[in-house]
Short mmCIF file of C-alpha atoms in Angstrom, two decimals:
data_model
loop_
_atom_site.label_atom_id
_atom_site.label_comp_id
_atom_site.label_asym_id
_atom_site.label_seq_id
_atom_site.Cartn_x
_atom_site.Cartn_y
_atom_site.Cartn_z
CA MET A 1 -70.11 -7.04 104.79
CA ALA A 2 -69.70 -3.65 106.38
CA ALA A 3 -65.98 -3.84 105.72
CA ALA A 4 -66.36 -3.85 101.94
CA PRO A 5 -67.67 -0.28 101.31
CA PHE A 6 -65.18 1.03 103.87
CA MET A 7 -62.28 -0.67 102.09
CA PHE A 8 -63.55 0.63 98.76
CA PHE A 9 -63.68 4.27 99.88
CA LEU A 10 -60.30 4.01 101.65
CA LEU A 11 -58.57 2.49 98.62
CA ALA A 12 -60.36 4.76 96.15
CA THR A 13 -59.39 7.91 98.12
CA VAL A 14 -55.78 6.84 98.47
CA SER A 15 -55.50 5.92 94.80
CA VAL A 16 -56.93 9.25 93.65
CA VAL A 17 -54.63 11.18 96.02
CA ALA A 18 -51.68 9.08 94.73
CA ALA A 19 -52.63 9.82 91.11
CA ILE A 20 -52.75 13.55 91.81
CA GLY A 21 -49.48 13.29 93.74
CA MET A 22 -47.86 11.61 90.80
CA LEU A 23 -48.80 14.50 88.50
CA VAL A 24 -47.90 17.24 90.94
CA ALA A 25 -44.57 15.80 92.25
CA ARG A 26 -41.55 17.70 91.01
CA SER A 27 -39.03 14.89 91.42
CA PRO A 28 -39.31 11.98 88.96
CA VAL A 29 -38.51 9.44 91.71
CA TYR A 30 -41.38 10.73 93.85
CA SER A 31 -43.63 10.64 90.79
CA ALA A 32 -42.79 6.97 90.20
CA LEU A 33 -43.42 6.19 93.88
CA TRP A 34 -46.80 7.84 93.89
CA LEU A 35 -47.67 5.76 90.80
CA VAL A 36 -46.59 2.57 92.65
CA LEU A 37 -48.91 3.47 95.55
CA ASN A 38 -51.70 4.05 93.07
CA LEU A 39 -51.10 0.66 91.42
CA PHE A 40 -51.20 -1.04 94.83
CA CYS A 41 -54.52 0.64 95.64
CA VAL A 42 -55.98 -0.46 92.32
CA ALA A 43 -54.79 -4.01 93.06
CA GLY A 44 -56.55 -3.71 96.45
CA LEU A 45 -59.75 -2.61 94.64
CA TYR A 46 -59.60 -5.73 92.49
CA LEU A 47 -59.21 -7.82 95.59
CA THR A 48 -62.34 -6.31 97.20
CA MET A 49 -64.19 -7.29 94.01
CA ASN A 50 -63.19 -10.95 94.41
CA ALA A 51 -60.86 -10.74 91.38
CA THR A 52 -57.86 -12.15 93.32
CA PHE A 53 -56.01 -13.34 90.21
CA ILE A 54 -56.17 -9.96 88.46
CA GLY A 55 -55.26 -8.19 91.73
CA VAL A 56 -52.14 -10.23 92.27
CA ILE A 57 -51.12 -10.02 88.58
CA GLN A 58 -51.49 -6.22 88.87
CA ILE A 59 -48.94 -6.16 91.66
CA LEU A 60 -46.69 -8.70 89.96
CA VAL A 61 -46.60 -7.11 86.49
CA TYR A 62 -47.10 -3.37 87.05
CA ALA A 63 -45.72 -2.71 90.53
CA GLY A 64 -43.19 -5.52 90.50
CA ALA A 65 -41.78 -5.43 87.00
CA ILE A 66 -42.69 -2.32 85.01
CA MET A 67 -42.32 0.28 87.79
CA VAL A 68 -39.03 -1.29 88.91
CA LEU A 69 -37.68 -0.73 85.41
CA PHE A 70 -39.05 2.84 85.45
CA LEU A 71 -37.29 3.53 88.73
CA PHE A 72 -34.16 1.82 87.49
CA VAL A 73 -33.97 4.09 84.44
CA ILE A 74 -34.78 7.27 86.43
CA MET A 75 -31.98 6.45 88.92
CA LEU A 76 -29.54 5.41 86.19
CA LEU A 77 -30.04 8.65 84.29
CA ASN A 78 -30.01 10.53 87.63
CA LEU A 79 -32.74 12.90 86.47
CA ASP A 80 -32.88 16.13 88.43
CA ALA A 81 -36.09 17.38 90.03
CA LEU A 82 -37.92 20.12 88.19
CA PRO A 83 -37.42 23.55 89.72
CA GLN A 84 -40.02 24.48 92.34
CA LEU A 85 -42.79 26.69 91.04
CA GLU A 86 -42.04 30.33 91.85
CA GLU A 87 -45.66 31.26 92.38
CA ILE A 88 -48.98 29.49 91.92
CA ASP A 89 -51.31 31.07 89.38
CA TRP A 90 -54.55 31.07 91.39
CA GLY A 91 -56.54 32.03 88.33
CA MET A 92 -55.47 28.76 86.68
CA VAL A 93 -56.38 26.77 89.80
CA ALA A 94 -59.84 28.35 89.97
CA GLY A 95 -60.34 27.67 86.29
CA PHE A 96 -59.33 24.07 86.74
CA VAL A 97 -61.72 23.50 89.67
CA LEU A 98 -64.64 25.14 87.72
CA GLY A 99 -63.77 23.01 84.70
CA VAL A 100 -63.90 19.83 86.75
CA VAL A 101 -67.29 20.82 88.21
CA VAL A 102 -68.79 21.55 84.79
CA LEU A 103 -67.34 18.34 83.28
CA SER A 104 -68.67 16.16 86.12
CA GLN A 105 -72.13 17.74 85.80
CA LEU A 106 -72.15 17.10 82.07
CA LEU A 107 -70.97 13.53 82.56
CA TYR A 108 -73.65 12.99 85.22
CA VAL A 109 -76.36 14.16 82.87
CA ILE A 110 -75.08 11.98 80.02
CA ALA A 111 -74.64 8.93 82.30
CA SER A 112 -78.14 9.28 83.75
CA GLY A 113 -79.43 9.15 80.17
CA PHE A 114 -78.11 5.57 79.86
CA ASP A 115 -79.79 2.78 81.69
CA LEU A 116 -76.76 1.87 83.82
CA PRO A 117 -77.07 -0.52 86.76
CA MET A 118 -76.34 1.47 89.91
CA GLU A 119 -75.42 -1.61 91.95
CA ALA A 120 -72.11 -3.39 91.30
CA MET A 121 -72.40 -6.71 89.55
CA GLY A 122 -72.26 -9.47 92.20
CA ALA A 123 -68.95 -11.13 91.41
CA SER A 124 -68.42 -14.41 93.22
CA ALA A 125 -65.12 -15.95 94.13
CA GLU A 126 -65.45 -18.35 91.13
CA THR A 127 -65.69 -15.67 88.45
CA GLY A 128 -62.42 -14.10 89.59
CA SER A 129 -60.44 -17.34 89.89
CA ALA A 130 -57.54 -18.30 87.65
CA GLU A 131 -59.53 -21.31 86.34
CA SER A 132 -62.52 -19.36 85.01
CA LEU A 133 -60.31 -16.65 83.62
CA GLY A 134 -58.09 -19.19 81.82
CA ILE A 135 -61.12 -21.04 80.41
CA ALA A 136 -62.58 -17.77 79.08
CA LEU A 137 -59.26 -16.63 77.61
CA TYR A 138 -58.41 -19.87 75.84
CA THR A 139 -61.83 -20.72 74.49
CA ARG A 140 -64.04 -17.72 73.77
CA TYR A 141 -61.27 -15.14 73.51
CA ALA A 142 -58.59 -17.38 72.07
CA LEU A 143 -58.16 -15.24 68.95
CA HIS A 144 -57.74 -12.05 70.94
CA VAL A 145 -55.07 -13.70 73.07
CA GLU A 146 -53.24 -14.87 69.95
CA VAL A 147 -53.36 -11.41 68.36
CA ALA A 148 -52.09 -9.77 71.54
CA ALA A 149 -49.28 -12.35 71.72
CA VAL A 150 -48.21 -11.65 68.14
CA LEU A 151 -48.32 -7.89 68.80
CA LEU A 152 -46.09 -8.26 71.91
CA LEU A 153 -43.70 -10.53 70.00
CA ALA A 154 -43.42 -7.97 67.21
CA ALA A 155 -42.69 -5.27 69.77
CA THR A 156 -39.98 -7.40 71.38
CA VAL A 157 -38.35 -8.19 68.03
CA GLY A 158 -38.52 -4.52 67.11
CA ALA A 159 -36.79 -3.50 70.40
CA VAL A 160 -34.03 -6.08 69.82
CA MET A 161 -33.56 -4.83 66.26
CA LEU A 162 -33.27 -1.22 67.45
CA ALA A 163 -30.92 -2.10 70.29
CA GLN A 164 -28.52 -4.45 68.57
CA LYS A 165 -25.06 -3.40 67.51
CA ARG A 166 -24.57 -3.04 63.77
CA PHE A 167 -21.56 -5.01 62.48
CA GLU A 168 -20.31 -3.82 59.13
CA MET B 1 -63.67 -14.73 116.19
CA GLU B 2 -62.14 -16.11 113.00
CA TYR B 3 -60.39 -12.79 112.41
CA LEU B 4 -58.99 -12.84 115.96
CA LEU B 5 -57.67 -16.40 115.48
CA THR B 6 -55.92 -15.43 112.21
CA ALA B 7 -54.53 -12.29 113.77
CA GLY B 8 -53.18 -14.28 116.78
CA PHE B 9 -51.61 -16.84 114.50
CA ALA B 10 -50.06 -14.12 112.35
CA PHE B 11 -48.62 -12.54 115.48
CA LEU B 12 -47.13 -15.86 116.49
CA VAL B 13 -45.60 -16.35 113.02
CA ILE B 14 -44.09 -12.86 112.93
CA ASN B 15 -42.50 -13.37 116.35
CA ALA B 16 -41.18 -16.80 115.38
CA MET B 17 -39.63 -15.19 112.28
CA LEU B 18 -37.99 -12.49 114.43
CA VAL B 19 -36.49 -15.08 116.77
CA SER B 20 -35.49 -17.40 113.93
CA ALA B 21 -33.53 -14.52 112.38
CA SER B 22 -31.33 -14.30 115.45
CA VAL B 23 -30.95 -18.08 115.52
CA LEU B 24 -29.88 -17.99 111.90
CA VAL B 25 -27.26 -15.32 112.58
CA TYR B 26 -25.84 -17.52 115.35
CA ALA B 27 -25.98 -20.64 113.08
CA GLU B 28 -24.30 -18.87 110.21
CA ARG B 29 -21.46 -17.53 112.38
CA ARG B 30 -20.87 -20.88 114.06
CA VAL B 31 -20.98 -22.90 110.84
CA SER B 32 -18.72 -20.42 109.04
CA GLY B 33 -16.32 -20.59 111.97
CA PHE B 34 -16.36 -24.38 111.73
CA MET B 35 -15.72 -24.24 107.97
CA GLN B 36 -12.79 -21.82 108.34
CA ASN B 37 -11.28 -23.88 111.20
CA ARG B 38 -11.87 -21.23 113.87
CA PRO B 39 -14.16 -21.31 116.92
CA GLY B 40 -16.67 -18.61 115.96
CA PRO B 41 -18.60 -16.73 118.63
CA ASN B 42 -18.38 -18.77 121.87
CA ARG B 43 -17.97 -16.24 124.69
CA VAL B 44 -21.42 -14.72 125.29
CA GLY B 45 -23.48 -17.28 127.21
CA PRO B 46 -23.05 -21.01 127.00
CA LEU B 47 -21.51 -21.98 123.59
CA GLY B 48 -22.03 -18.32 122.56
CA LEU B 49 -25.80 -18.86 122.40
CA LEU B 50 -26.57 -15.34 123.67
CA GLN B 51 -24.44 -13.72 120.95
CA PRO B 52 -27.40 -12.82 118.68
CA PHE B 53 -29.17 -11.07 121.57
CA ALA B 54 -25.99 -9.10 122.28
CA ASP B 55 -25.90 -8.17 118.56
CA VAL B 56 -29.48 -6.92 118.63
CA LEU B 57 -28.77 -4.87 121.80
CA LYS B 58 -25.83 -3.29 120.00
CA PHE B 59 -28.01 -2.35 117.03
CA VAL B 60 -30.62 -0.73 119.28
CA LEU B 61 -28.12 1.21 121.36
CA LYS B 62 -26.06 2.59 118.43
CA GLU B 63 -26.62 6.11 117.19
CA ASP B 64 -28.72 6.45 114.05
CA VAL B 65 -26.63 8.49 111.64
CA GLN B 66 -28.23 9.92 108.52
CA PRO B 67 -26.15 11.51 105.75
CA ALA B 68 -26.72 15.27 105.39
CA ALA B 69 -27.47 14.91 101.71
CA ALA B 70 -29.83 11.98 102.12
CA ASN B 71 -33.52 12.11 101.30
CA THR B 72 -34.89 11.90 104.87
CA PHE B 73 -38.30 10.36 104.22
CA ILE B 74 -37.26 7.68 101.71
CA HIS B 75 -34.09 6.94 103.67
CA SER B 76 -36.26 5.93 106.65
CA LEU B 77 -38.97 4.29 104.53
CA ALA B 78 -36.65 1.79 102.73
CA PRO B 79 -35.75 -0.44 105.74
CA VAL B 80 -39.39 -0.51 106.90
CA LEU B 81 -40.47 -1.67 103.43
CA MET B 82 -37.93 -4.44 103.46
CA VAL B 83 -39.09 -5.82 106.83
CA VAL B 84 -42.83 -5.50 106.06
CA ILE B 85 -42.53 -7.34 102.73
CA ALA B 86 -40.31 -10.05 104.24
CA MET B 87 -42.79 -10.59 107.08
CA SER B 88 -45.80 -10.64 104.77
CA THR B 89 -44.19 -13.47 102.65
CA ALA B 90 -44.15 -15.57 105.85
CA SER B 91 -47.99 -15.55 105.88
CA LEU B 92 -48.04 -17.81 102.76
CA ILE B 93 -46.08 -20.74 104.24
CA PRO B 94 -48.19 -23.82 105.03
CA PHE B 95 -46.71 -25.17 108.28
CA ALA B 96 -48.85 -28.32 108.51
CA GLU B 97 -52.07 -29.60 106.96
CA GLY B 98 -54.51 -26.70 107.18
CA VAL B 99 -52.10 -24.54 109.23
CA VAL B 100 -51.40 -21.35 107.27
CA VAL B 101 -52.02 -17.69 107.93
CA ALA B 102 -53.35 -16.73 104.48
CA ASP B 103 -54.72 -19.69 102.49
CA LEU B 104 -54.87 -17.80 99.12
CA ASN B 105 -56.05 -19.63 96.02
CA VAL B 106 -53.34 -17.66 94.13
CA GLY B 107 -50.62 -18.26 96.78
CA VAL B 108 -47.79 -18.99 94.35
CA LEU B 109 -48.44 -15.80 92.41
CA MET B 110 -48.60 -13.78 95.64
CA LEU B 111 -45.17 -15.23 96.49
CA LEU B 112 -43.75 -14.05 93.17
CA ALA B 113 -45.44 -10.64 93.53
CA LEU B 114 -43.96 -10.10 97.02
CA THR B 115 -40.49 -11.18 95.84
CA SER B 116 -40.63 -8.73 92.95
CA VAL B 117 -41.70 -5.87 95.25
CA THR B 118 -38.68 -6.50 97.54
CA VAL B 119 -36.53 -4.67 94.93
CA TYR B 120 -38.11 -1.33 95.99
CA GLY B 121 -36.57 -1.44 99.44
CA ILE B 122 -33.11 -2.05 98.10
CA THR B 123 -33.16 0.43 95.19
CA LEU B 124 -34.76 3.18 97.32
CA ALA B 125 -32.16 2.62 100.05
CA GLY B 126 -29.46 2.95 97.40
CA TRP B 127 -30.92 6.06 95.82
CA SER B 128 -31.96 7.98 98.94
CA SER B 129 -28.53 7.63 100.60
CA ASN B 130 -27.13 9.97 97.93
CA SER B 131 -23.86 8.06 97.84
CA LYS B 132 -22.15 6.44 94.85
CA TYR B 133 -21.56 3.12 96.55
CA SER B 134 -25.14 2.87 97.74
CA LEU B 135 -26.57 3.85 94.35
CA LEU B 136 -24.42 1.31 92.46
CA GLY B 137 -25.34 -1.40 95.01
CA GLY B 138 -29.05 -0.60 94.62
CA LEU B 139 -28.93 -0.54 90.82
CA ARG B 140 -26.99 -3.83 90.75
CA SER B 141 -29.54 -5.54 92.90
CA ALA B 142 -32.45 -4.24 90.85
CA ALA B 143 -30.87 -5.55 87.65
CA GLN B 144 -30.04 -8.87 89.29
CA MET B 145 -33.49 -9.44 90.80
CA VAL B 146 -35.31 -8.49 87.62
CA SER B 147 -33.10 -10.86 85.60
CA TYR B 148 -33.47 -13.91 87.88
CA GLU B 149 -37.18 -13.31 88.60
CA LEU B 150 -38.02 -14.56 85.11
CA SER B 151 -36.31 -17.91 85.52
CA MET B 152 -37.77 -18.23 88.99
CA GLY B 153 -41.26 -17.53 87.60
CA LEU B 154 -40.81 -20.20 84.91
CA ALA B 155 -39.58 -22.78 87.47
CA VAL B 156 -42.65 -22.01 89.56
CA ILE B 157 -44.87 -22.34 86.47
CA SER B 158 -43.51 -25.84 85.88
CA VAL B 159 -44.52 -26.74 89.45
CA VAL B 160 -48.01 -25.24 88.92
CA LEU B 161 -48.40 -27.28 85.70
CA VAL B 162 -47.69 -30.51 87.58
CA ALA B 163 -49.90 -29.69 90.53
CA GLY B 164 -52.71 -28.07 88.52
CA SER B 165 -53.27 -25.48 91.25
CA LEU B 166 -51.92 -22.10 92.39
CA ASN B 167 -52.66 -22.85 96.02
CA LEU B 168 -49.53 -23.69 98.02
CA MET B 169 -51.37 -26.22 100.25
CA GLU B 170 -52.73 -28.11 97.22
CA ILE B 171 -49.26 -28.09 95.68
CA VAL B 172 -47.91 -29.78 98.83
CA GLU B 173 -50.81 -32.30 98.94
CA ASN B 174 -50.21 -33.07 95.29
CA GLN B 175 -46.74 -34.36 96.15
CA ALA B 176 -48.13 -37.09 98.48
CA SER B 177 -48.16 -39.80 95.82
CA GLY B 178 -45.43 -42.51 95.60
CA GLY B 179 -44.80 -42.78 99.33
CA ALA B 180 -44.48 -38.99 99.63
CA LEU B 181 -40.89 -39.24 98.46
CA LEU B 182 -41.08 -40.19 94.81
CA GLY B 183 -43.98 -37.77 94.47
CA TRP B 184 -41.81 -34.83 95.51
CA ASN B 185 -41.48 -32.29 92.73
CA ALA B 186 -37.71 -32.51 93.12
CA VAL B 187 -38.05 -36.04 91.66
CA ARG B 188 -40.76 -35.29 89.13
CA ASN B 189 -39.24 -31.98 87.97
CA PRO B 190 -35.49 -31.99 88.81
CA ILE B 191 -34.46 -29.25 86.39
CA GLY B 192 -37.11 -26.91 87.73
CA CYS B 193 -35.97 -27.66 91.24
CA LEU B 194 -32.33 -26.83 90.44
CA ILE B 195 -33.30 -23.59 88.70
CA PHE B 196 -35.50 -22.57 91.61
CA ILE B 197 -32.72 -23.19 94.13
CA VAL B 198 -30.21 -21.17 92.05
CA THR B 199 -32.64 -18.27 91.56
CA ALA B 200 -33.59 -18.35 95.23
CA PHE B 201 -29.90 -17.70 96.06
CA ALA B 202 -29.92 -14.79 93.58
CA GLU B 203 -33.20 -13.27 94.79
CA THR B 204 -32.07 -13.30 98.44
CA ASN B 205 -28.72 -11.71 97.48
CA ARG B 206 -26.83 -14.56 99.08
CA ALA B 207 -23.35 -15.62 98.02
CA PRO B 208 -22.30 -16.41 95.30
CA PHE B 209 -24.84 -13.82 94.05
CA ASP B 210 -24.11 -11.18 96.70
CA LEU B 211 -22.94 -8.56 94.26
CA PRO B 212 -25.20 -5.81 95.63
CA GLU B 213 -23.02 -5.82 98.76
CA ALA B 214 -19.65 -6.82 97.35
CA GLU B 215 -17.37 -5.41 100.09
CA GLN B 216 -14.27 -5.07 97.95
CA GLU B 217 -15.93 -2.89 95.35
CA LEU B 218 -18.89 -1.25 97.01
CA VAL B 219 -18.05 -0.99 100.72
CA GLY B 220 -21.45 -2.15 102.08
CA GLY B 221 -23.56 -1.86 98.90
CA TYR B 222 -27.03 -0.36 99.29
CA HIS B 223 -26.81 -0.18 103.10
CA THR B 224 -23.44 1.60 103.28
CA GLU B 225 -25.05 4.76 104.71
CA TYR B 226 -27.22 3.03 107.30
CA SER B 227 -26.40 2.56 110.93
CA GLY B 228 -28.06 1.52 114.19
CA MET B 229 -31.43 -0.20 114.07
CA LYS B 230 -32.11 0.87 110.43
CA PHE B 231 -29.16 -1.26 109.38
CA GLY B 232 -30.46 -3.89 111.80
CA MET B 233 -33.77 -3.92 109.88
CA PHE B 234 -31.98 -4.60 106.60
CA PHE B 235 -30.09 -7.34 108.34
CA LEU B 236 -33.28 -8.77 109.76
CA ALA B 237 -35.08 -8.65 106.40
CA GLU B 238 -32.16 -10.37 104.71
CA TYR B 239 -32.16 -13.25 107.16
CA VAL B 240 -35.95 -13.59 107.14
CA ASN B 241 -35.91 -13.65 103.29
CA TRP B 242 -33.30 -16.33 103.41
CA PHE B 243 -35.31 -18.40 105.86
CA ILE B 244 -38.47 -18.00 103.78
CA ALA B 245 -36.56 -18.99 100.63
CA ALA B 246 -35.63 -22.24 102.36
CA PHE B 247 -39.29 -22.74 103.31
CA MET B 248 -40.38 -22.12 99.70
CA ILE B 249 -37.80 -24.53 98.23
CA VAL B 250 -39.13 -27.24 100.60
CA THR B 251 -42.80 -26.35 99.98
CA LEU B 252 -42.57 -26.31 96.20
CA PHE B 253 -40.09 -29.14 95.56
CA PHE B 254 -39.45 -31.28 98.68
CA GLY B 255 -42.94 -32.17 99.80
CA GLY B 256 -43.44 -29.26 102.20
CA TYR B 257 -44.81 -30.48 105.51
CA LEU B 258 -45.36 -34.05 104.25
CA ILE B 259 -43.63 -36.68 106.30
CA PRO B 260 -41.53 -38.99 104.10
CA PHE B 261 -43.44 -42.28 103.45
CA GLN B 262 -46.55 -40.63 104.92
CA PRO B 263 -49.09 -43.01 103.23
CA GLN B 264 -47.29 -46.11 104.54
CA LEU B 265 -47.02 -44.55 107.95
CA LEU B 266 -50.73 -43.82 108.00
CA ALA B 267 -51.49 -47.41 106.83
CA LEU B 268 -49.46 -48.74 109.76
CA ALA B 269 -51.09 -46.45 112.32
CA PRO B 270 -54.57 -45.52 111.05
CA GLY B 271 -55.45 -43.44 114.12
CA LEU B 272 -52.51 -41.10 113.53
CA ALA B 273 -54.17 -38.86 110.96
CA ASP B 274 -56.81 -37.69 113.42
CA SER B 275 -54.57 -37.45 116.47
CA VAL B 276 -53.28 -34.17 117.92
CA LEU B 277 -49.77 -35.36 117.35
CA PHE B 278 -49.97 -35.45 113.56
CA PRO B 279 -49.68 -31.68 112.80
CA PHE B 280 -46.69 -31.53 115.12
CA LEU B 281 -45.03 -34.47 113.29
CA GLN B 282 -45.65 -32.68 109.98
CA PHE B 283 -44.26 -29.41 111.37
CA GLY B 284 -41.18 -31.30 112.66
CA SER B 285 -40.61 -32.89 109.25
CA LEU B 286 -40.95 -29.47 107.60
CA MET B 287 -38.45 -27.89 110.00
CA LEU B 288 -35.94 -30.69 109.46
CA LYS B 289 -36.06 -30.22 105.70
CA VAL B 290 -35.84 -26.44 106.05
CA SER B 291 -32.81 -26.75 108.39
CA PHE B 292 -31.04 -28.70 105.68
CA PHE B 293 -31.61 -25.93 103.12
CA VAL B 294 -30.63 -23.26 105.61
CA PHE B 295 -27.42 -25.18 106.08
CA LEU B 296 -27.07 -25.44 102.28
CA PHE B 297 -27.19 -21.63 102.01
CA ILE B 298 -24.33 -21.25 104.53
CA TRP B 299 -22.41 -24.13 102.99
CA VAL B 300 -22.53 -22.52 99.53
CA ARG B 301 -21.60 -19.10 100.90
CA TRP B 302 -18.34 -20.34 102.30
CA THR B 303 -17.50 -22.66 99.40
CA PHE B 304 -17.97 -20.68 96.18
CA PRO B 305 -16.36 -17.35 95.21
CA ARG B 306 -18.60 -14.48 94.11
CA PHE B 307 -19.50 -14.17 90.43
CA LYS B 308 -18.37 -11.21 88.35
CA TYR B 309 -21.11 -8.89 87.12
CA ASN B 310 -20.87 -10.00 83.49
CA GLN B 311 -20.89 -13.68 84.58
CA LEU B 312 -24.00 -13.01 86.68
CA MET B 313 -25.89 -11.50 83.72
CA MET B 314 -24.65 -14.25 81.40
CA ILE B 315 -25.86 -17.02 83.70
CA GLY B 316 -29.20 -15.36 84.20
CA TRP B 317 -30.09 -14.50 80.61
CA LYS B 318 -28.08 -16.95 78.44
CA TYR B 319 -28.25 -20.14 80.51
CA LEU B 320 -30.98 -20.13 83.15
CA LEU B 321 -33.69 -18.44 81.08
CA PRO B 322 -33.50 -20.76 77.99
CA ILE B 323 -33.17 -23.83 80.21
CA SER B 324 -36.16 -22.85 82.36
CA LEU B 325 -38.25 -22.04 79.21
CA ALA B 326 -37.40 -25.46 77.70
CA ASN B 327 -38.16 -27.11 81.06
CA ALA B 328 -41.54 -25.46 81.33
CA ILE B 329 -42.46 -26.69 77.81
CA LEU B 330 -41.12 -30.18 78.59
CA VAL B 331 -43.10 -30.41 81.80
CA ALA B 332 -46.26 -29.19 80.01
CA LEU B 333 -45.79 -31.89 77.34
CA GLY B 334 -45.13 -34.48 80.09
CA VAL B 335 -48.30 -33.51 81.92
CA ILE B 336 -50.31 -33.97 78.68
CA PHE B 337 -48.77 -37.22 77.41
CA PHE B 338 -47.49 -39.08 80.50
CA GLN B 339 -50.13 -38.08 82.99
CA THR B 340 -49.98 -41.45 84.77
CA TYR B 341 -46.35 -40.87 85.71
CA PHE B 342 -46.94 -37.43 87.11
#
């Protein structure tokens, strides 16, 4: 079991670095690639928590489909990289770091007020399987699934309406 | 100990894939020579058998040229990505009963996920070369793979519906009924099988769907600006992808490692199931079936002309997608109402 915390900290560190990289990168293609790395790390985190189905779906949907379309559009439009920053405003950087420190202290105080379990919930292989997820989605949360499906359908129809040619 | 065993087996599989790629190159060149009424490579070694090794040597010895305007890091990253993803797909193949590198309970989804991630290698290669031909080749392939992925996913879903499991090994075992020949998903779900084979051709960028590298229009497509071993890695990934596509067609639709008439065979020789010979027999039957589909890929390549781009998109979105949707619904209804037949 010694491998699990190690994997968590490795994946968590890489995903945070990738998220910062995505924000800081000047070229849109690099930005998209950082985001892909971040999504892979999050998928890895799901896998360490025994949620294999969600982990694989994360790669399949976000990294495999959505980000490919992002990259496709970025390359098709041939977006130029933003100009390099002339000089870094160190005052802003210092302000940002202090802001993060104050925010994390405040959040810590607020969070310690709640009675949150410090240990992760013990998720077994069964709870993360496709079977248990499917049973939960189509019995207890059936209405939510239907509502989400209708919303997505409406979005698709709307996109087709906006994209279609108008024939007089 | 268990980790070491898995690692050793994975090492074996990766090396087998590397060797098989060179065998495939030789097979393709010989078969295409035969189809075009010419000898093909027959000078290096007996019957030209050493030709692939000479090819590899040539790749290694050639100079690695990188365009001045290329994006250095991504230009080098793209071929590595291609090979890594192709090799990791090989870990999902069940070679015989219980013989698989990664026995995932979501194996089918992992297969789809890895296929969809392959696009990155191609698009990034196209973009980072900073050349019009490469970029167009990369964009074409991204559009093609995204379009055909949907139909492929739906064909896979129809298989999952019949088998009731996402585990590749269980999908194979599920096809054992009816003498392990009538139980094959190709018989139970013929439309899904046809769609999967067509989309497998498109996903591996093989003719007649090899638009990303249409020589007449795009020079070399996304790998125009690659040379030396980096080009060799694209070449390797392409052949490994092709080999794995054949494995997946067999695993999902043609009984995988099951020997034809396996139940009858086991009834005749009851001791066979426990003997050491049995996994080897299963592996042999798997390889025979896979060789047929490998041959089918070459056969199609030298028989059909390439599609035009608009035809490609029309086939993908207007024909394959509605057919595969209807097929998935039909199979679902069949599983509910005619369960005894499935």
